[in-house]
C-alpha cells in the first residue's frame, strides 16, 4: 500500500499534531511504511526575520526545534515504525511538497488547524495549498 509517509507537524500545536501522527502510525503499521517526520521553520527564509537575529540565535532555534522534533517522535511514533526526522526552512506548503518529492513519499498525512474564515482569507491554509499542489494523496486530519 504505502512505503513512505510524510508527516509534517506543527510543533507549536503539538496537542493536535499528535492526532495526525496516530493516523500515520496506523497506516505505517498496516503497510510497513517509513514515516518521514517534518517540521518547517519559516525563520531564515524571511529577510525581515534573518536581518534582525544573529546567526547564533537562528542556529539555536534550529537546534531546539530538532530536539523538539526528536521528542515528538519518541512520544508519538512507536518503536516498531521506521522514522526519519527532517527540518526544513521556508514557506511551509512549498517545503512540504519539496519534501514529499525528495523522500519519494506516496502519502502525506497532515493536521488541519481550526482557523476563522476571515483569517483563512488573509493567510490561506497550508493544508489546502498542499492538497492543491501535491502530486500524491494527502490525508488531512481535522481537529476532533
PDB file of C-alpha atoms in Angstrom:
ATOM      1  CA  UNK A   1       0.000   0.000   0.000  1.00  0.00           C
ATOM      2  CA  UNK A   2       2.353   2.781   1.239  1.00  0.00           C
ATOM      3  CA  UNK A   3       6.132   2.719   1.503  1.00  0.00           C
ATOM      4  CA  UNK A   4       6.855   6.277   2.590  1.00  0.00           C
ATOM      5  CA  UNK A   5       4.545   8.541   4.589  1.00  0.00           C
ATOM      6  CA  UNK A   6       5.387  12.212   5.050  1.00  0.00           C
ATOM      7  CA  UNK A   7       4.094  13.587   8.352  1.00  0.00           C
ATOM      8  CA  UNK A   8       4.538  17.367   8.596  1.00  0.00           C
ATOM      9  CA  UNK A   9       3.864  18.610  12.123  1.00  0.00           C
ATOM     10  CA  UNK A  10       3.475  21.983  13.761  1.00  0.00           C
ATOM     11  CA  UNK A  11       5.418  21.677  16.995  1.00  0.00           C
ATOM     12  CA  UNK A  12       3.735  24.810  18.336  1.00  0.00           C
ATOM     13  CA  UNK A  13       0.418  22.958  18.275  1.00  0.00           C
ATOM     14  CA  UNK A  14       1.568  19.513  19.379  1.00  0.00           C
ATOM     15  CA  UNK A  15      -1.754  18.904  21.073  1.00  0.00           C
ATOM     16  CA  UNK A  16      -3.253  18.493  17.621  1.00  0.00           C
ATOM     17  CA  UNK A  17      -0.353  17.182  15.521  1.00  0.00           C
ATOM     18  CA  UNK A  18      -0.346  14.018  17.606  1.00  0.00           C
ATOM     19  CA  UNK A  19      -3.741  13.096  16.100  1.00  0.00           C
ATOM     20  CA  UNK A  20      -2.222  13.162  12.606  1.00  0.00           C
ATOM     21  CA  UNK A  21       0.672  11.076  13.977  1.00  0.00           C
ATOM     22  CA  UNK A  22      -1.799   8.446  15.220  1.00  0.00           C
ATOM     23  CA  UNK A  23      -3.267   8.123  11.721  1.00  0.00           C
ATOM     24  CA  UNK A  24       0.173   7.995  10.098  1.00  0.00           C
ATOM     25  CA  UNK A  25       1.320   5.308  12.550  1.00  0.00           C
ATOM     26  CA  UNK A  26      -1.756   3.147  11.910  1.00  0.00           C
ATOM     27  CA  UNK A  27      -1.190   3.348   8.154  1.00  0.00           C
ATOM     28  CA  UNK A  28       2.552   2.705   8.525  1.00  0.00           C
ATOM     29  CA  UNK A  29       1.915  -0.402  10.642  1.00  0.00           C
ATOM     30  CA  UNK A  30      -0.585  -1.786   8.129  1.00  0.00           C
ATOM     31  CA  UNK A  31       1.689  -1.260   5.144  1.00  0.00           C
ATOM     32  CA  UNK A  32       5.194  -1.452   6.621  1.00  0.00           C
ATOM     33  CA  UNK A  33       5.922   2.151   5.647  1.00  0.00           C
ATOM     34  CA  UNK A  34       8.591   4.510   6.909  1.00  0.00           C
ATOM     35  CA  UNK A  35       7.401   7.805   8.398  1.00  0.00           C
ATOM     36  CA  UNK A  36       9.295  10.949   7.473  1.00  0.00           C
ATOM     37  CA  UNK A  37       8.537  13.415  10.268  1.00  0.00           C
ATOM     38  CA  UNK A  38       8.924  17.005   9.078  1.00  0.00           C
ATOM     39  CA  UNK A  39       8.898  20.425  10.674  1.00  0.00           C
ATOM     40  CA  UNK A  40       9.275  23.594   8.606  1.00  0.00           C
ATOM     41  CA  UNK A  41      10.829  26.704  10.117  1.00  0.00           C
ATOM     42  CA  UNK A  42       9.917  29.974   8.393  1.00  0.00           C
ATOM     43  CA  UNK A  43      12.746  31.916  10.093  1.00  0.00           C
ATOM     44  CA  UNK A  44      15.758  32.355   7.827  1.00  0.00           C
ATOM     45  CA  UNK A  45      13.764  32.460   4.609  1.00  0.00           C
ATOM     46  CA  UNK A  46      12.107  35.672   5.751  1.00  0.00           C
ATOM     47  CA  UNK A  47      14.539  38.586   5.181  1.00  0.00           C
ATOM     48  CA  UNK A  48      12.947  40.721   7.905  1.00  0.00           C
ATOM     49  CA  UNK A  49      13.490  37.937  10.446  1.00  0.00           C
ATOM     50  CA  UNK A  50      17.011  36.926   9.463  1.00  0.00           C
ATOM     51  CA  UNK A  51      18.158  40.571   9.339  1.00  0.00           C
ATOM     52  CA  UNK A  52      17.198  41.099  12.985  1.00  0.00           C
ATOM     53  CA  UNK A  53      18.550  37.891  14.511  1.00  0.00           C
ATOM     54  CA  UNK A  54      22.209  36.961  14.781  1.00  0.00           C
ATOM     55  CA  UNK A  55      23.289  33.682  13.199  1.00  0.00           C
ATOM     56  CA  UNK A  56      23.818  32.193  16.662  1.00  0.00           C
ATOM     57  CA  UNK A  57      20.158  32.758  17.558  1.00  0.00           C
ATOM     58  CA  UNK A  58      18.981  31.172  14.317  1.00  0.00           C
ATOM     59  CA  UNK A  59      21.231  28.164  14.956  1.00  0.00           C
ATOM     60  CA  UNK A  60      19.818  27.896  18.483  1.00  0.00           C
ATOM     61  CA  UNK A  61      16.296  27.882  17.035  1.00  0.00           C
ATOM     62  CA  UNK A  62      17.262  25.093  14.636  1.00  0.00           C
ATOM     63  CA  UNK A  63      18.847  23.061  17.431  1.00  0.00           C
ATOM     64  CA  UNK A  64      15.904  23.447  19.805  1.00  0.00           C
ATOM     65  CA  UNK A  65      13.458  22.594  17.031  1.00  0.00           C
ATOM     66  CA  UNK A  66      15.436  19.465  16.133  1.00  0.00           C
ATOM     67  CA  UNK A  67      15.309  18.434  19.815  1.00  0.00           C
ATOM     68  CA  UNK A  68      11.553  19.074  19.940  1.00  0.00           C
ATOM     69  CA  UNK A  69      11.103  17.002  16.772  1.00  0.00           C
ATOM     70  CA  UNK A  70      13.030  14.118  18.360  1.00  0.00           C
ATOM     71  CA  UNK A  71      10.858  14.350  21.477  1.00  0.00           C
ATOM     72  CA  UNK A  72       7.701  14.389  19.366  1.00  0.00           C
ATOM     73  CA  UNK A  73       8.846  11.254  17.524  1.00  0.00           C
ATOM     74  CA  UNK A  74       9.734   9.472  20.759  1.00  0.00           C
ATOM     75  CA  UNK A  75       6.363  10.328  22.279  1.00  0.00           C
ATOM     76  CA  UNK A  76       4.066   9.748  19.295  1.00  0.00           C
ATOM     77  CA  UNK A  77       5.699   7.215  16.959  1.00  0.00           C
ATOM     78  CA  UNK A  78       6.083   3.677  18.214  1.00  0.00           C
ATOM     79  CA  UNK A  79       9.469   1.944  18.142  1.00  0.00           C
ATOM     80  CA  UNK A  80       8.326  -0.641  15.604  1.00  0.00           C
ATOM     81  CA  UNK A  81       7.871   2.004  12.873  1.00  0.00           C
ATOM     82  CA  UNK A  82      10.926   3.268  10.995  1.00  0.00           C
ATOM     83  CA  UNK A  83      11.098   7.053  11.262  1.00  0.00           C
ATOM     84  CA  UNK A  84      13.348   9.718   9.809  1.00  0.00           C
ATOM     85  CA  UNK A  85      13.396  13.302  11.081  1.00  0.00           C
ATOM     86  CA  UNK A  86      13.668  16.333   8.825  1.00  0.00           C
ATOM     87  CA  UNK A  87      13.900  20.049   9.486  1.00  0.00           C
ATOM     88  CA  UNK A  88      13.440  22.417   6.566  1.00  0.00           C
ATOM     89  CA  UNK A  89      13.216  26.177   6.282  1.00  0.00           C
ATOM     90  CA  UNK A  90      10.936  28.213   4.074  1.00  0.00           C
ATOM     91  CA  UNK A  91       7.256  28.541   3.264  1.00  0.00           C
ATOM     92  CA  UNK A  92       5.563  25.503   4.867  1.00  0.00           C
ATOM     93  CA  UNK A  93       3.366  24.438   1.944  1.00  0.00           C
ATOM     94  CA  UNK A  94       6.224  24.656  -0.568  1.00  0.00           C
ATOM     95  CA  UNK A  95       8.662  22.835   1.692  1.00  0.00           C
ATOM     96  CA  UNK A  96       6.159  20.051   2.388  1.00  0.00           C
ATOM     97  CA  UNK A  97       5.756  19.480  -1.366  1.00  0.00           C
ATOM     98  CA  UNK A  98       9.548  19.556  -1.832  1.00  0.00           C
ATOM     99  CA  UNK A  99       9.999  17.041   0.999  1.00  0.00           C
ATOM    100  CA  UNK A 100       7.354  14.726  -0.480  1.00  0.00           C
ATOM    101  CA  UNK A 101       9.256  14.717  -3.771  1.00  0.00           C
ATOM    102  CA  UNK A 102      12.707  14.467  -2.163  1.00  0.00           C
ATOM    103  CA  UNK A 103      11.822  11.496   0.053  1.00  0.00           C
ATOM    104  CA  UNK A 104       9.595   9.867  -2.590  1.00  0.00           C
ATOM    105  CA  UNK A 105       6.558   9.877  -0.320  1.00  0.00           C
ATOM    106  CA  UNK A 106       3.439   8.172  -1.567  1.00  0.00           C
ATOM    107  CA  UNK A 107       1.199   9.743   1.091  1.00  0.00           C
ATOM    108  CA  UNK A 108       1.165  12.951   3.120  1.00  0.00           C
ATOM    109  CA  UNK A 109      -0.688  12.843   6.440  1.00  0.00           C
ATOM    110  CA  UNK A 110      -1.055  16.268   7.993  1.00  0.00           C
ATOM    111  CA  UNK A 111      -3.114  18.145  10.543  1.00  0.00           C
ATOM    112  CA  UNK A 112      -5.512  20.915   9.634  1.00  0.00           C
ATOM    113  CA  UNK A 113      -5.946  23.758  12.071  1.00  0.00           C
ATOM    114  CA  UNK A 114      -9.191  25.311  13.196  1.00  0.00           C
ATOM    115  CA  UNK A 115      -8.958  28.816  11.816  1.00  0.00           C
ATOM    116  CA  UNK A 116     -11.533  31.538  11.452  1.00  0.00           C
ATOM    117  CA  UNK A 117     -12.788  32.058   7.890  1.00  0.00           C
ATOM    118  CA  UNK A 118     -11.528  35.636   7.899  1.00  0.00           C
ATOM    119  CA  UNK A 119      -8.054  34.504   8.963  1.00  0.00           C
ATOM    120  CA  UNK A 120      -8.006  31.890   6.184  1.00  0.00           C
ATOM    121  CA  UNK A 121      -8.906  34.554   3.632  1.00  0.00           C
ATOM    122  CA  UNK A 122      -5.805  36.535   4.573  1.00  0.00           C
ATOM    123  CA  UNK A 123      -3.208  33.843   5.249  1.00  0.00           C
ATOM    124  CA  UNK A 124      -4.537  30.825   3.391  1.00  0.00           C
ATOM    125  CA  UNK A 125      -4.340  27.286   4.655  1.00  0.00           C
ATOM    126  CA  UNK A 126      -1.147  25.238   4.486  1.00  0.00           C
ATOM    127  CA  UNK A 127      -3.199  22.054   4.198  1.00  0.00           C
ATOM    128  CA  UNK A 128      -5.292  23.498   1.349  1.00  0.00           C
ATOM    129  CA  UNK A 129      -2.168  24.558  -0.531  1.00  0.00           C
ATOM    130  CA  UNK A 130      -0.570  21.141  -0.064  1.00  0.00           C
ATOM    131  CA  UNK A 131      -3.718  19.347  -1.241  1.00  0.00           C
ATOM    132  CA  UNK A 132      -3.946  21.511  -4.357  1.00  0.00           C
ATOM    133  CA  UNK A 133      -0.216  21.243  -5.183  1.00  0.00           C
ATOM    134  CA  UNK A 134       0.672  17.672  -4.267  1.00  0.00           C
ATOM    135  CA  UNK A 135       1.030  15.023  -6.916  1.00  0.00           C
ATOM    136  CA  UNK A 136       0.306  12.301  -4.333  1.00  0.00           C
ATOM    137  CA  UNK A 137      -2.556  11.567  -1.949  1.00  0.00           C
ATOM    138  CA  UNK A 138      -2.939  13.820   1.071  1.00  0.00           C
ATOM    139  CA  UNK A 139      -4.837  12.859   4.213  1.00  0.00           C
ATOM    140  CA  UNK A 140      -5.854  15.965   6.152  1.00  0.00           C
ATOM    141  CA  UNK A 141      -6.720  15.146   9.749  1.00  0.00           C
ATOM    142  CA  UNK A 142      -9.241  17.558  11.230  1.00  0.00           C
ATOM    143  CA  UNK A 143      -9.442  18.540  14.932  1.00  0.00           C
ATOM    144  CA  UNK A 144     -11.623  16.207  16.946  1.00  0.00           C
TER     145      UNK A 144
END
